[in-house]
XYZ file of C-alpha atoms in Angstrom:
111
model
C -63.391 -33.316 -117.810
C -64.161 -30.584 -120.430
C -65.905 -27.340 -120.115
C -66.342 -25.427 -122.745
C -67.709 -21.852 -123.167
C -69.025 -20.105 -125.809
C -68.934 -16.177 -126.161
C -69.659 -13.489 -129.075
C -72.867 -13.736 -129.762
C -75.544 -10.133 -130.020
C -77.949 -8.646 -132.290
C -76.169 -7.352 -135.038
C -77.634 -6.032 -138.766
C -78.157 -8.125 -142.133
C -74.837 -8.209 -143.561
C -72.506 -7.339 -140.016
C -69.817 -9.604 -138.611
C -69.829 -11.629 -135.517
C -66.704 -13.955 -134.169
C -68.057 -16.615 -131.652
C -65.469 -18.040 -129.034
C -65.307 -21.359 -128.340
C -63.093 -21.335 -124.738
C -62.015 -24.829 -123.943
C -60.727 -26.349 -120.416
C -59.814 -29.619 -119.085
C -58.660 -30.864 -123.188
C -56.689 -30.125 -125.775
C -59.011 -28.613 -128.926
C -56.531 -30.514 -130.764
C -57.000 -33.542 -129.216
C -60.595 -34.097 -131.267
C -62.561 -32.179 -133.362
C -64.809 -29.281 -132.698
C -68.288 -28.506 -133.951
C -70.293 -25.777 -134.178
C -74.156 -26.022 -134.136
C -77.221 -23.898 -133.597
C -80.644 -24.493 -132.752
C -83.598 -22.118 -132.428
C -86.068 -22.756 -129.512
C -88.275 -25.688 -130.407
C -86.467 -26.089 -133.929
C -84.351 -28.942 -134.697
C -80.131 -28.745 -134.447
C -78.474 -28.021 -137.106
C -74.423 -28.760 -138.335
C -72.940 -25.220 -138.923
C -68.934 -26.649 -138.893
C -66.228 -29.065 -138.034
C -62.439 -28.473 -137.669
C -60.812 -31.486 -137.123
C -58.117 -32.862 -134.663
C -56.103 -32.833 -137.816
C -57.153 -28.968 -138.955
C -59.864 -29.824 -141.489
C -62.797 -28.166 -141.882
C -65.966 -28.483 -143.253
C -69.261 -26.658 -143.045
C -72.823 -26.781 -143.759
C -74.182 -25.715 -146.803
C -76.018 -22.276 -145.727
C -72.768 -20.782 -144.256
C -70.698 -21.616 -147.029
C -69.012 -18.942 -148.388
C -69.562 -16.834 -145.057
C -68.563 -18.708 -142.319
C -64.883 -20.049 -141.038
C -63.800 -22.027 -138.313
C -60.660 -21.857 -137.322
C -58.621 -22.701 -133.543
C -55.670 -21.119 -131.659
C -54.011 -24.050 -129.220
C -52.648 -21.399 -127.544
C -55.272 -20.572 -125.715
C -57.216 -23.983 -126.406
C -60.150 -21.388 -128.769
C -62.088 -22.458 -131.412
C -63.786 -19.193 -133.448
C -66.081 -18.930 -135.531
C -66.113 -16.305 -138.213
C -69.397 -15.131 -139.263
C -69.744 -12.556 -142.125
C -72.357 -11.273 -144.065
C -74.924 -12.586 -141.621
C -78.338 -12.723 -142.820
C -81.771 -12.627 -140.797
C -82.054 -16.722 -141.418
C -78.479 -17.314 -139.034
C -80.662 -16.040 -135.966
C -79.859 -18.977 -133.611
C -78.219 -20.492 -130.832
C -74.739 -21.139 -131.074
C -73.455 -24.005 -129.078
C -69.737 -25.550 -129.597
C -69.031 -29.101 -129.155
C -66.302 -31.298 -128.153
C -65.434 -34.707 -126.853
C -68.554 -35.327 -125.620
C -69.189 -32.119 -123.988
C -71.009 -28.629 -124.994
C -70.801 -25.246 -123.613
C -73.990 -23.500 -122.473
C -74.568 -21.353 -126.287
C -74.495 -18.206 -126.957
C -77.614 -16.223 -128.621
C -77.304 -14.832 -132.051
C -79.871 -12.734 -133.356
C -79.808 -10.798 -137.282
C -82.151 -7.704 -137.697
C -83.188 -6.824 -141.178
C-alpha cells in the first residue's frame, strides 16, 4: 500500500518561500502521477498541481507563475516550490497519489 507524508508547511510572510515534501512509501512516485491540493476548513478542494508518471506538469491558475512541482525518485519525493506566497495560499496542503493521501500539512501567509 502507499503512505504518503507531507512536510514543510508554517506561517511564513507575504512574499516568503516555502518547499512542501511529499515523502512517498510502499510506490514508486513514478509509477503515477502526483497532485497537490489544498483545502481550507469548511472550504471546498482545490487543484494546486500535477506531475505526471511521465514528468509533466501542470498547475492551477492562481499559482502560476509561483509555484513548481517537481520529484526526486531517489528518495520517492515530490516538492512543491512555493514562492512569492501571498495571504490568499493560506491552506492545507495535502499530496495525492494512487489512490492514497498523506495527512496535510498547514500553510498559513501573514500580511
Amino acid at each position: 500500500q502507499v503512505q504518503l507524508v507531507e512536510s514543510g508547511g508554517g506561517l511564513v510572510q507575504a512574499g516568503d518561500s516555502l518547499r512542501l515534501s511529499c515523502k512517498a512509501s510502499g510506490r514508486s512516485v513514478s509509477s503515477e502521477g502526483v497532485t497537490w491540493y489544498r483545502q481550507a476548513p469548511g472550504k471546498e478542494r482545490v487543484f494546486v498541481a500535477v506531475i505526471g508518471h511521465l514528468g509533466t506538469t501542470l498547475y492551477g491558475d492562481s499559482v502560476k507563475g509561483r509555484f513548481t512541482i517537481s520529484r526526486d525518485n531517489a528518495t520517492n519525493t515530490v516538492y512543491l516550490q512555493m514562492n512569492n506566497l501571498k495571504p490568499e495560499d493560506t491552506d492545507i496542503y495535502y499530496c495525492h497519489h494512487n489512490m492514497s493521501w498523506g495527512q496535510g500539512t498547514q500553510v498559513t501567509i501573514s500580511s
